[in-house]
CSV table of C-alpha atoms and ligand atoms in Angstrom, one decimal:
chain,number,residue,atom,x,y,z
D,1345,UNK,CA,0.0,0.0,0.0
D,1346,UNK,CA,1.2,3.2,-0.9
D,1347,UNK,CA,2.6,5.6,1.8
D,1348,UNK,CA,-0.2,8.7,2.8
D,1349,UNK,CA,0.7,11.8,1.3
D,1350,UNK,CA,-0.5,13.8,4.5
D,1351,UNK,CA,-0.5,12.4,7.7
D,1352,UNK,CA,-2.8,14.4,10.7
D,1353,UNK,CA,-1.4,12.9,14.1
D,1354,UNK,CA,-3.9,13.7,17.3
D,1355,UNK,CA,-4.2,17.4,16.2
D,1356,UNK,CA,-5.6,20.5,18.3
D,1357,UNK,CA,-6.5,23.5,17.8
D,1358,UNK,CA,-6.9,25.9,20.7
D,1359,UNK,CA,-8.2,29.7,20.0
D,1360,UNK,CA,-7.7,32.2,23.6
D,1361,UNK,CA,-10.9,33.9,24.4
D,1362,UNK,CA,-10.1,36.9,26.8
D,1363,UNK,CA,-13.3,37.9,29.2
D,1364,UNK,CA,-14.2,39.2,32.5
D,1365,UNK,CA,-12.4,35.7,33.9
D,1366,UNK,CA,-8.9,36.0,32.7
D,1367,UNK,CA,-7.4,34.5,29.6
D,1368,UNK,CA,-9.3,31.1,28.5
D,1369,UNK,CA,-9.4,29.3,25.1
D,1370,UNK,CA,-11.8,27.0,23.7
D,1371,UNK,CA,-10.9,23.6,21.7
D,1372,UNK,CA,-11.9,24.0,18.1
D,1373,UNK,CA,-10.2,20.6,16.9
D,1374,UNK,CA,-9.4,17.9,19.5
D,1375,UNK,CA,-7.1,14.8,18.9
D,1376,UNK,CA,-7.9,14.7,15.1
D,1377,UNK,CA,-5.6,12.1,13.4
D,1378,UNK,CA,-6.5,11.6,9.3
D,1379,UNK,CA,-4.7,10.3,6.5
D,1380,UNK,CA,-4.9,11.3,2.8
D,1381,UNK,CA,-3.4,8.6,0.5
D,1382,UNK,CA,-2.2,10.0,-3.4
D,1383,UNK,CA,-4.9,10.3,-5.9
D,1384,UNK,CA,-7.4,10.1,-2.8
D,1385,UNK,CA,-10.5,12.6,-1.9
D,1386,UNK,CA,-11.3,12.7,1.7
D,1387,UNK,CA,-14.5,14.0,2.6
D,1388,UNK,CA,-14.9,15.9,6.1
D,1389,UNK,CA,-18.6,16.3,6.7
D,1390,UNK,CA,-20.4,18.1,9.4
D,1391,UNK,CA,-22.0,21.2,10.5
D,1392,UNK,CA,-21.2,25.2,10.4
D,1393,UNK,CA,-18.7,25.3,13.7
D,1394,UNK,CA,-17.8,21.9,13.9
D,1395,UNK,CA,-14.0,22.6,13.4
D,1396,UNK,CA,-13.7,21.7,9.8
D,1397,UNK,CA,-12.3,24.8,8.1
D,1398,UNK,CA,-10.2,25.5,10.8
D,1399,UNK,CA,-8.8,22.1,10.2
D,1400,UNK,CA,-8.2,22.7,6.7
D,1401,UNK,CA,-6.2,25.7,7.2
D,1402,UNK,CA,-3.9,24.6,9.6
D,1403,UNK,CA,-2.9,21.9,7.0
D,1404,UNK,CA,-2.9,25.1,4.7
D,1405,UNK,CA,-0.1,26.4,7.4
D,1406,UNK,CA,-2.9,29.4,7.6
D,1407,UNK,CA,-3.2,28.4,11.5
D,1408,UNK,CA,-0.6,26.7,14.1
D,1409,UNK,CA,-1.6,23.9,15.4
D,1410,UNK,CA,-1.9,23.9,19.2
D,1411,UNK,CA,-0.7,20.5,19.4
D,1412,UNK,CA,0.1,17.0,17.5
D,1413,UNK,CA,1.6,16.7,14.6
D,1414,UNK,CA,0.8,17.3,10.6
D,1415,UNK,CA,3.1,15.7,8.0
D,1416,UNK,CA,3.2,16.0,4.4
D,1417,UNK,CA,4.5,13.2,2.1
D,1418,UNK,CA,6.4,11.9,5.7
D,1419,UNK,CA,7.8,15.4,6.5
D,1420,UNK,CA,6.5,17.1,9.7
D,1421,UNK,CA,5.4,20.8,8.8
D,1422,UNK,CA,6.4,22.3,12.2
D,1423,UNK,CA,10.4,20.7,11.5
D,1424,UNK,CA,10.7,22.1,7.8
D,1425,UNK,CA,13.1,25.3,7.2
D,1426,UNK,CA,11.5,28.5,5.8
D,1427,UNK,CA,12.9,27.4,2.4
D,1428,UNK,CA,11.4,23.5,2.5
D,1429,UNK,CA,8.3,25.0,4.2
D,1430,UNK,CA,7.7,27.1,1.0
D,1431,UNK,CA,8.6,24.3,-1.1
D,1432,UNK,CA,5.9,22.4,0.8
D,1433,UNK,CA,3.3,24.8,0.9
D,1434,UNK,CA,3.8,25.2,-2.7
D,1435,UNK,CA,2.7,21.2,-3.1
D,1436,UNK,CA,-0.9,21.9,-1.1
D,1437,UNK,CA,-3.3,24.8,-2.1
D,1438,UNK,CA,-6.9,26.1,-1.0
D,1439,UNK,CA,-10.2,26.7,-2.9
D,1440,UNK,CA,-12.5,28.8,-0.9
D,1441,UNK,CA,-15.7,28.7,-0.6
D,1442,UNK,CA,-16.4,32.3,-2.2
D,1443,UNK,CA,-14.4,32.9,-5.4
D,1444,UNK,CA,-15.7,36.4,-5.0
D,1445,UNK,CA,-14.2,36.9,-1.7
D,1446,UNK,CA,-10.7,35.2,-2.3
D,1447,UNK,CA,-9.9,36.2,-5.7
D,1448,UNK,CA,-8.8,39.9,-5.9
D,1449,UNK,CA,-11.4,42.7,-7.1
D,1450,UNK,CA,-8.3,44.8,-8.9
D,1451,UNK,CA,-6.3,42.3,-10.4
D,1452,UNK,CA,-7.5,41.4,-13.9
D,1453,UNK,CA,-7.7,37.3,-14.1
D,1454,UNK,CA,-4.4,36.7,-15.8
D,1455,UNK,CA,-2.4,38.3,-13.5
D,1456,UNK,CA,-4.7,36.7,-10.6
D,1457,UNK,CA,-3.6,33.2,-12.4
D,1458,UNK,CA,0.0,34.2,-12.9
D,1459,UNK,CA,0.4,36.3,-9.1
D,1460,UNK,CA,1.9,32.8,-7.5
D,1461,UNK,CA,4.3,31.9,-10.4
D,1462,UNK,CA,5.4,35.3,-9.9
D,1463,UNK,CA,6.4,35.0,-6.3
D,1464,UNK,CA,8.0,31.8,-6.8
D,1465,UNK,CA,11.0,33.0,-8.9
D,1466,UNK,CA,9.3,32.3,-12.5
D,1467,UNK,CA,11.0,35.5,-14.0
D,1468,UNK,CA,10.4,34.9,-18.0
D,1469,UNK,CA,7.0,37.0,-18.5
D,1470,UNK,CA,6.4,35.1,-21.8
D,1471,UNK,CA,6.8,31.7,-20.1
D,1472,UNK,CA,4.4,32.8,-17.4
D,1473,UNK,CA,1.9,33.7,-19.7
D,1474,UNK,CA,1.8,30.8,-21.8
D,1475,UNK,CA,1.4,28.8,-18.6
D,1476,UNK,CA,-1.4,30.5,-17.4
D,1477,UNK,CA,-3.1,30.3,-21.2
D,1478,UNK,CA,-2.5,26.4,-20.0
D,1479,UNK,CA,-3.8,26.9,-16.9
D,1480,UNK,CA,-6.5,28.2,-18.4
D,1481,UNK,CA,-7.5,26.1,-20.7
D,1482,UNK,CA,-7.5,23.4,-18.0
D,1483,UNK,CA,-10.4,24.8,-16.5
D,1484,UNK,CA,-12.3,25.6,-20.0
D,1485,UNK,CA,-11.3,28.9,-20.1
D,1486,UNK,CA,-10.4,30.7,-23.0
D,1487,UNK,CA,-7.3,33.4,-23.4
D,1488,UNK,CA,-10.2,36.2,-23.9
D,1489,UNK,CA,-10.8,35.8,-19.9
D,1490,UNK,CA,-7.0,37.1,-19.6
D,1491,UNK,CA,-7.9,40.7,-19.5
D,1492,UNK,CA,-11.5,40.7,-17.7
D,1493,UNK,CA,-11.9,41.4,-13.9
D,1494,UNK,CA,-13.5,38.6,-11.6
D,1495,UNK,CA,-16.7,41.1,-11.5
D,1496,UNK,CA,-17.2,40.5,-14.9
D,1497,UNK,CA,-17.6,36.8,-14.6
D,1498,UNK,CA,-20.1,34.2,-13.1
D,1499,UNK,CA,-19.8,32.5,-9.9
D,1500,UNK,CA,-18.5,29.5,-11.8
D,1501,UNK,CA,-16.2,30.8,-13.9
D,1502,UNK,CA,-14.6,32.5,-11.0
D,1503,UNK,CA,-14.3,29.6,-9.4
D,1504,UNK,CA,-12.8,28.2,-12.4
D,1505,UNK,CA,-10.3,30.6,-12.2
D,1506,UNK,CA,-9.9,30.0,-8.4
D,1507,UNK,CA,-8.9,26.9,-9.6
D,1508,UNK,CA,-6.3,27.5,-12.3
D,1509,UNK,CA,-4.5,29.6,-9.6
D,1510,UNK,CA,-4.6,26.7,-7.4
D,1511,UNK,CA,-3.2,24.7,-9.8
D,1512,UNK,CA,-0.5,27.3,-10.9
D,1513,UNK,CA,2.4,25.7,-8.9
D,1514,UNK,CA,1.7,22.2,-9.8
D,1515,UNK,CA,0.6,21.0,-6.2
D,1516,UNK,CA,-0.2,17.7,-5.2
D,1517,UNK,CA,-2.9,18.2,-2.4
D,1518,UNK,CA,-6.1,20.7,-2.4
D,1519,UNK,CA,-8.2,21.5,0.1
D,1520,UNK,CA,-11.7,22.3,-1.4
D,1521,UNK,CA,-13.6,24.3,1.7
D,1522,UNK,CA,-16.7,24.6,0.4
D,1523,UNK,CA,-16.0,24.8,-3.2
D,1524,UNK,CA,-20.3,24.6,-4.7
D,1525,UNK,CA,-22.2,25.6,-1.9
D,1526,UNK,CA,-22.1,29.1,-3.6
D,1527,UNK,CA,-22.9,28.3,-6.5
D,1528,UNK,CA,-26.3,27.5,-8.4
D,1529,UNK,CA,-27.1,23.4,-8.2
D,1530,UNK,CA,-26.0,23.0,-11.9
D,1531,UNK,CA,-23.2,25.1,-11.9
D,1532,UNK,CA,-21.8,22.4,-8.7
D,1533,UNK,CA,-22.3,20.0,-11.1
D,1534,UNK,CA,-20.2,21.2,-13.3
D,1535,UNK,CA,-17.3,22.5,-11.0
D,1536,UNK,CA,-17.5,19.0,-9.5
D,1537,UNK,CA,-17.2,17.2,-12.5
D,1538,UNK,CA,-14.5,19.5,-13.8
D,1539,UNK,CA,-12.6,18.5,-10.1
D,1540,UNK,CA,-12.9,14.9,-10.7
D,1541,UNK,CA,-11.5,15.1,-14.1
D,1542,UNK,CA,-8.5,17.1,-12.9
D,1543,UNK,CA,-7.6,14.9,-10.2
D,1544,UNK,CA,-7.5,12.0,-12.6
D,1545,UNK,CA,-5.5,13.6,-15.2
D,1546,UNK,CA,-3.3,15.2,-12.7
D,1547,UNK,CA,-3.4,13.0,-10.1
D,1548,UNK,CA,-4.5,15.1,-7.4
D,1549,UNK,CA,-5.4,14.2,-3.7
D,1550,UNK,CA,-8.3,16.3,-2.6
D,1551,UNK,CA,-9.4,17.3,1.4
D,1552,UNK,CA,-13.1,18.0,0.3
D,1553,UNK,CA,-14.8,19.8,3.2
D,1554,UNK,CA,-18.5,20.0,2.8
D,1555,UNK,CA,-22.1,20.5,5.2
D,1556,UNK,CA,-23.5,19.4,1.7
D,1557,UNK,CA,-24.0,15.1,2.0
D,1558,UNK,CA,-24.9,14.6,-1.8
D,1559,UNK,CA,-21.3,16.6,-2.7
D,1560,UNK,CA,-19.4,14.6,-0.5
D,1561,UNK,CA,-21.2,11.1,-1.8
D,1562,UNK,CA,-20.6,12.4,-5.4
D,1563,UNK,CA,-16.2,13.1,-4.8
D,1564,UNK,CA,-14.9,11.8,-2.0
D,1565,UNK,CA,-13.6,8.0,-2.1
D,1566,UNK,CA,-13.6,8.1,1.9
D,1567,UNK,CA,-15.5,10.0,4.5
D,1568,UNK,CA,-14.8,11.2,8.2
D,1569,UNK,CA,-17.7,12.8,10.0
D,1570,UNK,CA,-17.0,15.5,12.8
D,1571,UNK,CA,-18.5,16.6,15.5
D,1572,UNK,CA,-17.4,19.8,18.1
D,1573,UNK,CA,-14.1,19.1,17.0
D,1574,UNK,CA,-13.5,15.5,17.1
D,1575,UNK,CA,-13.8,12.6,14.3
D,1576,UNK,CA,-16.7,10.4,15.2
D,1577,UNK,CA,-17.1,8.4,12.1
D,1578,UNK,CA,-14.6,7.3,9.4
D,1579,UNK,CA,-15.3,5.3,6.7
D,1580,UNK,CA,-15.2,4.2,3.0
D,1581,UNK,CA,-18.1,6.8,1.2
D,1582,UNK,CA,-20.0,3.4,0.1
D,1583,UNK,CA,-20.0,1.4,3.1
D,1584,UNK,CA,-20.4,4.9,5.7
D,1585,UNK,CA,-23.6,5.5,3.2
D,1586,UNK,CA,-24.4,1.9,3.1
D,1587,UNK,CA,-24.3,1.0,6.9
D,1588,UNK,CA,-23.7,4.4,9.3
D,1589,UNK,CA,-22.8,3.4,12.7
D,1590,UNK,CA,-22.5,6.5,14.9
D,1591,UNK,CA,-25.9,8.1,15.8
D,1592,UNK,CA,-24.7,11.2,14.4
D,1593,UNK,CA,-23.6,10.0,10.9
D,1594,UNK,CA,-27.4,8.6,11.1
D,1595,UNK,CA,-29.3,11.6,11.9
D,1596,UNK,CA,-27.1,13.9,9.1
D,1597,UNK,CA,-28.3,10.8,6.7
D,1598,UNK,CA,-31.9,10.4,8.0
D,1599,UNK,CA,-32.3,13.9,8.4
D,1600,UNK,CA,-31.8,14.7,4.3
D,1601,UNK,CA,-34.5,12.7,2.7
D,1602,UNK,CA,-33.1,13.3,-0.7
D,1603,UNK,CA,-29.0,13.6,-1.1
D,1604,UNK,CA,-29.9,16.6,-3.6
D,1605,UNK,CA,-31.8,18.4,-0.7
D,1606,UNK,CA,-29.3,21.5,-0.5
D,1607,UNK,CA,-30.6,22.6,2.8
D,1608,UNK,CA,-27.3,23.1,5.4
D,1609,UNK,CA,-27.1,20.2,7.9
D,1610,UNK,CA,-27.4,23.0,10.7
D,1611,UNK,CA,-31.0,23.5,9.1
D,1612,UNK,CA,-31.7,20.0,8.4
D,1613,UNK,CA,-31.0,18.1,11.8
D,1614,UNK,CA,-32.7,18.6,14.8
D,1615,UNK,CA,-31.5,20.5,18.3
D,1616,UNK,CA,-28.6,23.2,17.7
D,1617,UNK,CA,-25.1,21.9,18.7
D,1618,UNK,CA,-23.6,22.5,21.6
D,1619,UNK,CA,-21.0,25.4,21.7
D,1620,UNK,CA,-17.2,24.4,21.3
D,1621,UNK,CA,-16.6,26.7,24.4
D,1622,UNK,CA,-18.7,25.3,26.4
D,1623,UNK,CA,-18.8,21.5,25.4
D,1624,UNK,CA,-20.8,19.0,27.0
D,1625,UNK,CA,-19.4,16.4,29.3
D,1626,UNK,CA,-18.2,12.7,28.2
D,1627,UNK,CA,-19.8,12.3,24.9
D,1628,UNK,CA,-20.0,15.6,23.1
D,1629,UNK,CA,-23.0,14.8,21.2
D,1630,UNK,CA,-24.8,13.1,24.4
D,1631,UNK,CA,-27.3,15.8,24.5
D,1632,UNK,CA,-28.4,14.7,21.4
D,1633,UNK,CA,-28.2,11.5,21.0
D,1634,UNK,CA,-31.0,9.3,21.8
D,1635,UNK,CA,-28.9,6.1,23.0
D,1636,UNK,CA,-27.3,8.2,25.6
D,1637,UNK,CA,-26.3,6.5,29.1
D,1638,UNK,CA,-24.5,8.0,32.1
D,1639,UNK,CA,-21.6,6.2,30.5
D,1640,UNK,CA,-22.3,8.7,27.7
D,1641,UNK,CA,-22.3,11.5,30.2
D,1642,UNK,CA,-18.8,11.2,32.0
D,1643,UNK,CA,-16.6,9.2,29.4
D,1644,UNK,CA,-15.4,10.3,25.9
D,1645,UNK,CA,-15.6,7.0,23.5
D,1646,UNK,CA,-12.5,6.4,22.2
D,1647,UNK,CA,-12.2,6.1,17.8
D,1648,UNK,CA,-12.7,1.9,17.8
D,1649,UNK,CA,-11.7,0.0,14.7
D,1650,UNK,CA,-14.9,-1.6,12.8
D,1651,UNK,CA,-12.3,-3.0,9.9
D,1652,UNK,CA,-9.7,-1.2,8.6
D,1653,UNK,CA,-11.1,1.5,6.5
D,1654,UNK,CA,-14.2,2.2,9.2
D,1655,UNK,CA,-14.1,3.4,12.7
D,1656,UNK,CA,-16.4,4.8,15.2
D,1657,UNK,CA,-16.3,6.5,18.7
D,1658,UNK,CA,-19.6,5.5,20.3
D,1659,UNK,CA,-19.7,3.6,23.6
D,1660,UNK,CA,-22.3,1.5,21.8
D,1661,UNK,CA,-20.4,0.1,19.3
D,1662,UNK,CA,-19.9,-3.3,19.9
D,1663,UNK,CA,-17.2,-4.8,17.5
D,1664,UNK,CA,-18.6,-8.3,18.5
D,1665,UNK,CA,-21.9,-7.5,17.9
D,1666,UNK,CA,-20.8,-6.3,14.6
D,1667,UNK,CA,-19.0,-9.9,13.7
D,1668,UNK,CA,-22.2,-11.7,15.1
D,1669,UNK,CA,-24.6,-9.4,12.5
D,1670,UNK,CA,-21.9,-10.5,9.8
D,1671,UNK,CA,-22.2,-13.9,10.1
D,1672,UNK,CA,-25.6,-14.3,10.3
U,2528,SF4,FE1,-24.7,8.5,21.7
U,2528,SF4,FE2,-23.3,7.5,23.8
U,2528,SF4,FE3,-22.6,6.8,21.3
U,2528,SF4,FE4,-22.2,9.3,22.2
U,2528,SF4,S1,-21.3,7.4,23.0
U,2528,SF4,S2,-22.9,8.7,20.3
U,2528,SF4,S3,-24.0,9.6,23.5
U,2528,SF4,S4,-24.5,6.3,22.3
């Protein structure tokens, strides 16, 4: 088996909050450990506050890590000079959500395209320009977008753009945060098919953070469910869809009749979740789970291993229960 191209080892991620009683900080991701193999797509589903933007940016290098470890293609980030961390951060780029937001307003969309071949020491203009005509033409666009202004595009054509740049310096991992949800439903379809077919001609690994279950189903080739900050679930996409084991994972599923229903999951499951600064005891998601028991209450299930692409963190998991089901 091949070797994981980024390795997330028990991660936190630990933001100060100053008020009336002296300095405190709330846990936005806690002990999160993930691999992404080459050629891969990871999902990471789960509702607005969960903790997983914040996850993808520290595996940007946008935000330090509080603890743990992150290590990309065996090398830990936090050891790597300033040269080999630029080297590295040139191998993993970000699509945001809003390609209106995160592309710049003044910058016409060749230079946007060309602005990180630029600061990486590409000094022949002409060579620049023919790879952004390439880069371009990648993502369907034409060299008549070289001169326009993102204002004078659509929403998916900037994101096409978005995506070019990503692309400019050859990476090897993206991190899609949210890369459809502002875009028209057949627009997504289009930017989605557009990612799938540049990851196999490129062979790209994708993190794929989503709320949206029928995106995530559609790319990713593995799934991990969070919840306030921790992985719960973990699984192959057809077998988590197939057979969901945490109660979460099955209220996000039951809870979106159809996998096209675009409503957010904040909207779409019941009860608000708890707030990361004031977490619940034991089990985070105790106060909503309907198989809750004191056990629930004061311990935090630990991540247990259903076979070796699935694993769960309930208390009611029983891995010989499981076997018993399967040989029945
Ligand atoms: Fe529900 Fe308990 Fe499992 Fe948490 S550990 S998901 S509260 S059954």
């Amino acid at each position: 088996m091949s070797k994981p191209i980024l390795s997330l080892r028990e991660v936190v991620k630990e933001f100060p909050i100053r008020g009336a009683r002296g300095n405190l900080s709330f846990r936005a991701v806690n002990h999160v450990s993930l691999d992404i193999f080459p050629g891969e797509t990871v999902g990471l589903v789960g509702e607005s506050g969960c903790g997983k933007s914040t996850l993808g940016y520290m595996v940007m290098d946008l935000q330090p890590i509080t603890q743990g470890e992150i290590l990309f293609e065996g090398q830990k980030l936090a050891d790597a000079s300033k040269v080999e961390r630029r080297k590295l951060q040139a191998k993993i780029q970000i699509v945001f959500q809003d390609p209106q937001s995160s592309l710049n307003p003044r910058f016409r969309i060749g230079q946007i395209v060309e602005e990180p071949l630029r600061l990486n020491g590409w000094r022949d203009k002409r060579e620049r320009k023919n790879l952004v005509l390439q880069l371009l033409s990648k993502v369907s666009l034409g060299e008549e977008y070289l001169r326009r202004y993102p204002h004078e595009l659509s929403g998916g054509q900037r994101q096409r753009v978005a995506i070019a740049r990503a692309l400019s310096l050859n990476p090897q991992l993206i991190v899609l945060d949210e890369p459809t949800s502002a875009l028209d439903v057949s627009v997504q379809a289009q930017i989605l098919n557009l990612l799938r077919e540049l990851q196999q001609n490129l062979k790209l690994s994708y993190l794929f953070i989503s709320h949206n279950l029928a995106v995530i189903r559609h790319l990713s080739s593995k799934v991990a469910v969070m919840y306030l900050g921790q992985i719960v679930e973990i699984s192959g996409t057809d077998d988590l869809f197939a057979k969901p084991l945490h109660p979460y994972t099955k209220m996000l599923l039951s809870s979106v009749p159809n996998l096209n229903d675009e409503r957010p999951l904040e909207v779409a499951v019941e009860s608000e979740m708890p707030s990361a600064m004031h977490p619940p005891s034991g089990c985070s998601f105790h106060p909503r789970c309907p198989q809750a028991s004191e056990l629930c209450r004061q311990f935090n299930p630990e991540l247990q291993r259903v076979n070796d692409l699935h694993w769960v963190s309930c208390h009611n998991f029983s891995q010989k229960e499981e076997e018993t089901k399967g040989d029945a």
